[in-house]
Coordinates of C-alpha atoms in Angstrom, one line a residue:
X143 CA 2.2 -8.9 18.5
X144 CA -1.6 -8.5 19.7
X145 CA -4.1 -9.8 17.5
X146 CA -7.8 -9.3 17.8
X147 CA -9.6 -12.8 17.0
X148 CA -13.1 -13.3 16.5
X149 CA -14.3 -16.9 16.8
X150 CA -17.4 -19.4 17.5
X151 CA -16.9 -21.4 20.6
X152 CA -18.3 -25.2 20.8
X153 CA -21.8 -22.8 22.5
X154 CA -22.5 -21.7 18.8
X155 CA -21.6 -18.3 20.1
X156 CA -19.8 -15.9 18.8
X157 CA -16.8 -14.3 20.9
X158 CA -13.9 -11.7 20.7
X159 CA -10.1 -11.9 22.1
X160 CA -7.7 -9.9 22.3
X161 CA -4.5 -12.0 22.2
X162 CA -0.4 -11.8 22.1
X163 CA 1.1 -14.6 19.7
X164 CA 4.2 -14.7 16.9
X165 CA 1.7 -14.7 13.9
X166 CA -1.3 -15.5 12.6
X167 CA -0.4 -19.0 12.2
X168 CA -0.3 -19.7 16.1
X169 CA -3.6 -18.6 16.6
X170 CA -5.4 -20.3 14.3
X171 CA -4.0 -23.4 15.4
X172 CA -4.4 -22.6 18.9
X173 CA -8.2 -21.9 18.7
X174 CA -9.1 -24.7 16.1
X175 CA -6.6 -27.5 16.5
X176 CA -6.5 -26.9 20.7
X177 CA -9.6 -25.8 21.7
X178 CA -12.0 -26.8 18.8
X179 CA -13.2 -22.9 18.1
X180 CA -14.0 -22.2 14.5
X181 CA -11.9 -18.9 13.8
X182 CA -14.0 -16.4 12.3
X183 CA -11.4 -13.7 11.6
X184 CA -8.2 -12.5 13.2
X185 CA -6.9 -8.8 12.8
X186 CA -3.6 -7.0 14.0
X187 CA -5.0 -4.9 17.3
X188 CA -1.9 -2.2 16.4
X189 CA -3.4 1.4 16.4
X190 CA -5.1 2.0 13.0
X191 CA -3.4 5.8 13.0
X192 CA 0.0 4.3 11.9
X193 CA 0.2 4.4 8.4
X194 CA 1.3 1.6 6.0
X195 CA 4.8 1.3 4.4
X196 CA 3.8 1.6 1.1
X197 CA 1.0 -0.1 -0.3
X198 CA 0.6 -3.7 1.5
X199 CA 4.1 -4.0 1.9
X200 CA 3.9 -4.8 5.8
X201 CA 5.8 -2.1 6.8
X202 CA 4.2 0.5 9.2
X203 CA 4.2 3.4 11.3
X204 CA 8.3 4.9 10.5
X205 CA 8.9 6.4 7.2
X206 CA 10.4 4.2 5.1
X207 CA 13.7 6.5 5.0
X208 CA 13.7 5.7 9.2
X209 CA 13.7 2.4 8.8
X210 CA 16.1 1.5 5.9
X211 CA 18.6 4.1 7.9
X212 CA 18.2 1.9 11.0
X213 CA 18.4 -1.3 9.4
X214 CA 21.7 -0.1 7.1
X215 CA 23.2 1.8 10.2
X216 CA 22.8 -1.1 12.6
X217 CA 24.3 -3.8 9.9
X218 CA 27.5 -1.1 9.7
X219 CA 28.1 -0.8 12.9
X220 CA 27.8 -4.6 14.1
X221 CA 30.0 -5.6 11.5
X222 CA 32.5 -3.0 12.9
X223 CA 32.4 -4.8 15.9
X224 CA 30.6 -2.6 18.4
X225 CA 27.9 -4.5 20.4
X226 CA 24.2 -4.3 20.1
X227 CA 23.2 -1.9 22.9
X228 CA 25.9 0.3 21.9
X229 CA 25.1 0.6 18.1
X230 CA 21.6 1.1 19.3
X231 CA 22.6 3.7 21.3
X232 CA 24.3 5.4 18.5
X233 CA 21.7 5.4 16.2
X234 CA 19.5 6.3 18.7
X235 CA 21.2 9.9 19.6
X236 CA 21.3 10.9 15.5
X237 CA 18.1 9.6 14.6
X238 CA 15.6 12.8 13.6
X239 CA 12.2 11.2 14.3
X240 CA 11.1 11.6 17.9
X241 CA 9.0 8.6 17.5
X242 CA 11.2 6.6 16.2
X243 CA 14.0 7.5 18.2
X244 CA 11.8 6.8 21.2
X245 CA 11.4 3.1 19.7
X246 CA 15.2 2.6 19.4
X247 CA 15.3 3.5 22.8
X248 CA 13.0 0.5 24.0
X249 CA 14.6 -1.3 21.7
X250 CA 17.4 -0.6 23.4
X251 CA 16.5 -1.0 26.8
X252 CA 14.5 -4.9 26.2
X253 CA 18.3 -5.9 24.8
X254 CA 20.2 -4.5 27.6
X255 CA 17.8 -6.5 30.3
X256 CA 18.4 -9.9 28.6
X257 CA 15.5 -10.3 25.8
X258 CA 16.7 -10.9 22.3
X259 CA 16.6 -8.3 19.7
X260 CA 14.2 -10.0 17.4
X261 CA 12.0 -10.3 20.4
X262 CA 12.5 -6.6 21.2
X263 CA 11.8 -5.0 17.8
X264 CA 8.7 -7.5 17.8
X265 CA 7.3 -5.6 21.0
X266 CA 6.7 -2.7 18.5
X267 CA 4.4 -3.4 15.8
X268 CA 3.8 0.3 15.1
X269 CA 7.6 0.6 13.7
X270 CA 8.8 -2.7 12.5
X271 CA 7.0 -5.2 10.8
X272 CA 6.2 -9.0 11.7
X273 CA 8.0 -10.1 8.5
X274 CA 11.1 -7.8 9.9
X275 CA 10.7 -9.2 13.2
X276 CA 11.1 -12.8 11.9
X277 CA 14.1 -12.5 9.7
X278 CA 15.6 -10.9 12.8
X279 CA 14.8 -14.0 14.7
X280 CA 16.1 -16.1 11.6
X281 CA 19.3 -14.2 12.1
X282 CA 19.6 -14.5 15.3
X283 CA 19.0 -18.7 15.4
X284 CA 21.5 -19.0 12.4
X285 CA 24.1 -16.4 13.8
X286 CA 23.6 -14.4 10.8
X287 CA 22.4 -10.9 11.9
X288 CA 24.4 -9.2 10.0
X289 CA 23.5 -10.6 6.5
X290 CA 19.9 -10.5 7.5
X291 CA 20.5 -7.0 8.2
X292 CA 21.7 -6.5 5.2
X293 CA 19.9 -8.3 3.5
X294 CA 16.5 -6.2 4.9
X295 CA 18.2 -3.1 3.7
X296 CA 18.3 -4.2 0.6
X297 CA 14.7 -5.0 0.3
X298 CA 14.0 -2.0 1.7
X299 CA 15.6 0.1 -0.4
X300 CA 14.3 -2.2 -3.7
X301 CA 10.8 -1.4 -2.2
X302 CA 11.1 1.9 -1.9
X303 CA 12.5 2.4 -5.4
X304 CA 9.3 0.6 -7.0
X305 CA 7.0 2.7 -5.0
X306 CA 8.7 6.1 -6.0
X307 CA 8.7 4.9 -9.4
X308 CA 5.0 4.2 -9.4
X309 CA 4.4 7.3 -7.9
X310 CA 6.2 9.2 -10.4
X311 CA 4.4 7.7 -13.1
X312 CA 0.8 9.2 -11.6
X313 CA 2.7 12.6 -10.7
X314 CA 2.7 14.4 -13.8
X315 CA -1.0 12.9 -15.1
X316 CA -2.4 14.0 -11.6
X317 CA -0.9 17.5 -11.5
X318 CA -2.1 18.0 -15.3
X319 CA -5.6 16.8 -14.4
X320 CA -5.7 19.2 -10.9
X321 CA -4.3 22.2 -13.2
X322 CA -7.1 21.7 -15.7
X323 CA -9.9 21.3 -13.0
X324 CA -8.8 24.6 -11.2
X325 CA -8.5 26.3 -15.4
X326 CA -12.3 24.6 -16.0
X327 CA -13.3 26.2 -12.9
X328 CA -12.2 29.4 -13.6
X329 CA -13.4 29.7 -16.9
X330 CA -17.1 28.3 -15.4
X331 CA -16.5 30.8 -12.8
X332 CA -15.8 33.8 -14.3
X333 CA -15.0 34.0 -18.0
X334 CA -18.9 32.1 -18.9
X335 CA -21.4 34.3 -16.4
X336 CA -20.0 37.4 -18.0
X337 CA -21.0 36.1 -21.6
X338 CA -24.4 34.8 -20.2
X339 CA -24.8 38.6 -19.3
X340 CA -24.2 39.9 -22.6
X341 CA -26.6 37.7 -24.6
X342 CA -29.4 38.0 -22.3
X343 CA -29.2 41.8 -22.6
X344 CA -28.9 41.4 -26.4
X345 CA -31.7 38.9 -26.3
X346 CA -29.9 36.1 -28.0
X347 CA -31.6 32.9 -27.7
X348 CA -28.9 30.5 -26.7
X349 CA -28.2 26.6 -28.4
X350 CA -29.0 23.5 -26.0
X351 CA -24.8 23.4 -25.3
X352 CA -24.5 27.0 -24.1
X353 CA -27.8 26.6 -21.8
X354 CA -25.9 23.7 -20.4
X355 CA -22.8 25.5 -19.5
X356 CA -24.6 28.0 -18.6
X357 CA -27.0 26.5 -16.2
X358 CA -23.8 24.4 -14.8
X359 CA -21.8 28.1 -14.2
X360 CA -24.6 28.8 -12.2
X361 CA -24.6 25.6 -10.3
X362 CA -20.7 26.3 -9.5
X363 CA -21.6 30.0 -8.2
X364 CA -24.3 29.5 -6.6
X365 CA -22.7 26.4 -4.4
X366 CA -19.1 27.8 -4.6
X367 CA -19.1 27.8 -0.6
X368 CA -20.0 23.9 -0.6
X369 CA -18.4 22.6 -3.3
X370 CA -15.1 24.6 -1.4
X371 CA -16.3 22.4 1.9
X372 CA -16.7 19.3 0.4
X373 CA -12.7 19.5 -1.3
X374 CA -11.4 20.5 2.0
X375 CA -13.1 17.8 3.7
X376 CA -12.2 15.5 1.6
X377 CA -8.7 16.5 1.2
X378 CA -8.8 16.5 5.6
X379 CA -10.4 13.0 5.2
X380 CA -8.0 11.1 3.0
X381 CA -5.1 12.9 5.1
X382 CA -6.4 11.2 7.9
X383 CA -7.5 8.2 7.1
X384 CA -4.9 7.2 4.3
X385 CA -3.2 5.2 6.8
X386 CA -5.6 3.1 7.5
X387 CA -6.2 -0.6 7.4
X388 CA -9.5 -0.1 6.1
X389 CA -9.2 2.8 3.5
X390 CA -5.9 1.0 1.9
X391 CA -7.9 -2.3 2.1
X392 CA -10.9 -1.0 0.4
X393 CA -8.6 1.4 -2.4
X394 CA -6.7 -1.9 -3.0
X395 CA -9.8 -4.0 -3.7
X396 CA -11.6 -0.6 -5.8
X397 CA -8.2 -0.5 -7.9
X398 CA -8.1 -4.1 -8.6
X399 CA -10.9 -4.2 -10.2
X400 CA -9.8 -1.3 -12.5
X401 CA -8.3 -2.5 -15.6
X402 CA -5.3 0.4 -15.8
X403 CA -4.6 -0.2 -12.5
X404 CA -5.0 -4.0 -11.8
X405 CA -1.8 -5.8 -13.2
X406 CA 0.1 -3.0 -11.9
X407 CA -1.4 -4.0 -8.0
X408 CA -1.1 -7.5 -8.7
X409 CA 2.5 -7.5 -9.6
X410 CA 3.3 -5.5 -6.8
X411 CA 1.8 -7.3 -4.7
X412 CA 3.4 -10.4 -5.4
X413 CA 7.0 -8.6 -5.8
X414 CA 6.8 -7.8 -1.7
X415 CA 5.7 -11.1 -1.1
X416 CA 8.4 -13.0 -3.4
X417 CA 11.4 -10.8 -2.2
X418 CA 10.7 -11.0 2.0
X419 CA 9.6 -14.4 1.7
X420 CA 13.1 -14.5 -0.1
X421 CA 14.6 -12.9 2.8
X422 CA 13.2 -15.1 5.5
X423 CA 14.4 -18.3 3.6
X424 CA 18.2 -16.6 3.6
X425 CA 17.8 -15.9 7.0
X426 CA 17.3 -19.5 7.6
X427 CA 13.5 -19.1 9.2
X428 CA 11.2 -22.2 9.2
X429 CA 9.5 -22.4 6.1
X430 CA 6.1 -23.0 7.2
X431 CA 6.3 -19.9 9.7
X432 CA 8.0 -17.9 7.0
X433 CA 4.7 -18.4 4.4
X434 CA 2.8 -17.7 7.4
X435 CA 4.3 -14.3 8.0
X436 CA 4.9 -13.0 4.4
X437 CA 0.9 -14.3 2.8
X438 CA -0.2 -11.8 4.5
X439 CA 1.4 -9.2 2.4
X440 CA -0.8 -10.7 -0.1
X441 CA -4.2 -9.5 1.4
X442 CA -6.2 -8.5 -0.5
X443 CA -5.3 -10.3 -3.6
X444 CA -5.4 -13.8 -1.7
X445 CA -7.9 -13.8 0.7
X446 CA -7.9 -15.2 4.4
X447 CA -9.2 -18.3 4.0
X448 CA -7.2 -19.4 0.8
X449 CA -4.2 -18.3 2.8
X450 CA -4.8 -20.4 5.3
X451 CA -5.1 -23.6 2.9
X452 CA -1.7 -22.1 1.2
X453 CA -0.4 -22.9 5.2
X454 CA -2.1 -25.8 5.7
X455 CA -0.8 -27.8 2.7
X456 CA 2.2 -27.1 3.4
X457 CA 2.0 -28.5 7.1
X458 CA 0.4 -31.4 5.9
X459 CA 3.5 -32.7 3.4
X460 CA 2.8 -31.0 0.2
X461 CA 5.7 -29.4 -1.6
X462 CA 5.9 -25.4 -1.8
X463 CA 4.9 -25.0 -5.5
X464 CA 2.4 -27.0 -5.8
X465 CA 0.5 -25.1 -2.8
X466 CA 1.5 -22.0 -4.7
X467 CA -0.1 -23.6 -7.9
X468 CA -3.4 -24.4 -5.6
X469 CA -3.3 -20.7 -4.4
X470 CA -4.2 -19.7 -8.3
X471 CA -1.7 -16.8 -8.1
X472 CA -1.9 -14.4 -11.4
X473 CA 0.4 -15.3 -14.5
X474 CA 1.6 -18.6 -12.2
X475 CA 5.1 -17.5 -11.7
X476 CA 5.8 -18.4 -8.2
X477 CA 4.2 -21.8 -8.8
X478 CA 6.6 -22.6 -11.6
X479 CA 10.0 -20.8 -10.7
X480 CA 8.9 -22.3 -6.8
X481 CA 9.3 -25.7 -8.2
X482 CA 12.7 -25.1 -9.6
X483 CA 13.7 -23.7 -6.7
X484 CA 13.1 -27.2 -4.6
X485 CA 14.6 -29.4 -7.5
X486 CA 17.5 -27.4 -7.4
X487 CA 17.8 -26.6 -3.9
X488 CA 18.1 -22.9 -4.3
X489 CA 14.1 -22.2 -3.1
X490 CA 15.6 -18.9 -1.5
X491 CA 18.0 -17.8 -5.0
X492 CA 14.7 -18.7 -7.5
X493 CA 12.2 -16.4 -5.0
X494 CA 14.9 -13.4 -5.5
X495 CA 14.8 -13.9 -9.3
X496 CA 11.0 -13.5 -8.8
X497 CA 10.8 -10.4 -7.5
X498 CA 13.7 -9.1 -10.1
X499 CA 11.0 -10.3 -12.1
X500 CA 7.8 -8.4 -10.8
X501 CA 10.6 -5.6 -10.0
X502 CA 11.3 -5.0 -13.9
X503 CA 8.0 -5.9 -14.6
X504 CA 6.1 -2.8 -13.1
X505 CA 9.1 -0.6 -13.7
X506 CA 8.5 -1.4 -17.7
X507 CA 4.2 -0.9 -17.2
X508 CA 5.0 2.3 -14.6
X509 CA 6.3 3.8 -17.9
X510 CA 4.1 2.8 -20.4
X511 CA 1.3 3.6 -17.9
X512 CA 2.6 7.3 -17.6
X513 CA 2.9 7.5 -21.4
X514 CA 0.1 6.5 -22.1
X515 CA -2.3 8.3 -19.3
X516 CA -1.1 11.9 -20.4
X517 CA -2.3 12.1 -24.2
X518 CA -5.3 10.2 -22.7
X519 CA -5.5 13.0 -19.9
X520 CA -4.3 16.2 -22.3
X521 CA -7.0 14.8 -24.7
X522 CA -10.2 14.9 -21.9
X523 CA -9.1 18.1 -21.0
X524 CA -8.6 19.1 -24.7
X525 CA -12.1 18.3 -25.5
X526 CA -14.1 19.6 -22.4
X527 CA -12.1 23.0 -22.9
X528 CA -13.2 23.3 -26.1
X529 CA -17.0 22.2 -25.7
X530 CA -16.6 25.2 -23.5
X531 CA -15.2 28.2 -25.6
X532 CA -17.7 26.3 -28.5
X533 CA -20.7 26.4 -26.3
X534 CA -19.4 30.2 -25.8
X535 CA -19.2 31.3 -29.4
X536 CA -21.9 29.4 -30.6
X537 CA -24.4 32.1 -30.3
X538 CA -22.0 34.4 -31.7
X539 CA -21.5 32.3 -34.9
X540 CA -25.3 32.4 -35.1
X541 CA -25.4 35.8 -35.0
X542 CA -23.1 36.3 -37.4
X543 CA -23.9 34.1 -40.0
X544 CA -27.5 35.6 -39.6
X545 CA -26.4 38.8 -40.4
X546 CA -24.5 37.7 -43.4

């Protein structure tokens, strides 16, 4: 994988490379522990126009549905016996994606000229993941691919779920709130100049709410064309750039600062990290190259340098939850279940039941969210609606009760 490292030489000065290594890891101690560089920063060079597998789950470029179907296919068809280039090829000729299928075919190709399939599926960053790449090579050292196969689909398919559930749980909410923006519109629009026509030809002087609306109708006519413009380029701008490092980077950080929508981000977070860092301890990868691989799903909960320490105490003797504990990891749940995971042996079993844990958890608070965010939502709506058919009749209740 190519990584673009940014680092202070023993000069003072400040340099950029663009580099192939396994992870992060190998960088870091290449630069710092070889050569004596201070590492500033280290970023993935992979084309920033692949979009993200969900949110921070490390899984980019091919839909998710492409690559739980490859991983499920390919686990059927070697455990049926039929050899690696062959069960590519298959999957290859009834894949839909053109991209992806173009992938599978490399894939392909790397295997049938000697290099191992882990190393092959590594090559391509842009459709499978490090984290995927590594329990590959976990299965491949342990003569295991097909349980790690398996074992990825499953993941997959768990991920997936969660996402589409929280997803669902902003669906309605969002639709309700674009509905009422288009009605709010309208009425500013249409239904309020016409009755700022009628009481200026009647001479009615108007209350402090109505001149509000009505000097806000005329904002919305008057700059109908640009407020148009800025929706469509914004709507053209989060198309684009949705899949981006930086956009998803910066809408993590903005929503976990949110209260609503912090816990929810947090959990998460931490069930990606539990269940393939579950996955690559099945799979039999080294441990320190498997916390390596799957911190990084953390980002930006953890930051870089506290991720590094996480890897670094761990190198240096300490047991795995008590650098979890140092990491200061919301709730403490990995630290805790971590350490009867080593007592008992069953490090791998105890980081499943974590993300069961986190996987429950944000099903429960996706529904509670949803429940609670539409009265909330119907309520706003409610309450600007009316401020606007009161503002409306208000001069018309005047007049009336004048009269009487």
């Amino acid at each position: 994988m190519k990584f673009k490292v940014t680092y202070i030489n023993k000069n003072n000065e400040k340099n950029i490379e663009y580099i192939e290594a396994g992870n992060k890891f190998e960088i870091k101690n290449k630069f710092e522990n070889e050569l004596g560089f201070f590492v500033v920063e280290i970023e993935s060079a992979v084309n920033k126009d692949n979009a993200f597998f969900g949110a921070s789950a490390g899984f980019k470029g091919a839909a998710a549905f492409d690559l739980f179907m490859f991983t499920r296919e390919l686990s059927i068809l070697l455990r049926s016996g039929i050899t690696m280039p062959e069960s590519l090829e298959i999957i290859e000729n009834n894949t839909a994606s053109k991209k992806f299928r173009k992938a599978v075919n490399e894939v392909r190709a790397d295997v049938m000229g000697g290099t191992f399939f882990s190393e092959a599926v590594r090559r391509r960053p842009d459709f499978f993941p490090e984290t995927y790449a590594k329990a590959l090579q976990g299965g491949e050292l342990s003569s295991s691919m097909i349980e790690v196969l398996e074992l990825l689909a499953q993941n997959l398919k768990k991920t997936e779920k969660i996402r589409t559930k929280i997803l669902n749980a902003t669906l309605y909410p969002t639709v309700l709130i674009i509905i009422a923006i288009n009605v709010v519109l309208c009425l500013m629009s249409f239904v309020v100049p016409s009755f700022e026509n009628v009481f200026y030809e009647m001479k009615i002087k108007t209350p402090f709410l109505t001149g509000m609306f009505f000097a806000f109708s005329n904002f919305i006519k008057n700059n109908a064309f640009i407020i148009l413009l800025l929706l469509f380029s914004g709507v053209i701008y989060i198309t684009n750039f949705a899949g981006d490092k930086k956009f998803k980077s910066f809408m993590l950080r903005l929503g976990l600062k949110l209260p609503v929508s912090k816990t929810l981000i947090e959990d998460y977070l931490l069930f990606t990290f539990s269940g393939m860092f579950a996955v690559l301890m099945k799979s039999s990868s080294p441990v320190i190259e498997s916390v390596a691989v799957t911190s990084e799903l953390l980002d930006p909960l953890v930051d870089y340098g506290k991720r590094q320490h996480l890897i670094e105490d761990i190198k240096s003797g300490a047991q795995i939850s008590t650098a979890f504990k140092n990491l200061g990891l919301p709730g403490g749940v990995i630290g805790r279940i971590a350490a009867i995971g080593e007592k008992s042996g069953r490090l791998n079993e105890m980081f499943e039941s974590i993300s069961e844990y986190y996987s429950e958890r944000i099903e429960n608070m996706a529904e509670r969210s949803s429940a609670l965010i539409e009265p909330i939502a119907i309520c706003i709506i409610g309450i600007f609606v009316g401020m606007i058919v009161l503002s409306v009749f208000l001069p018309l209740i005047q007049i009336a009760l004048s009269n009487y």
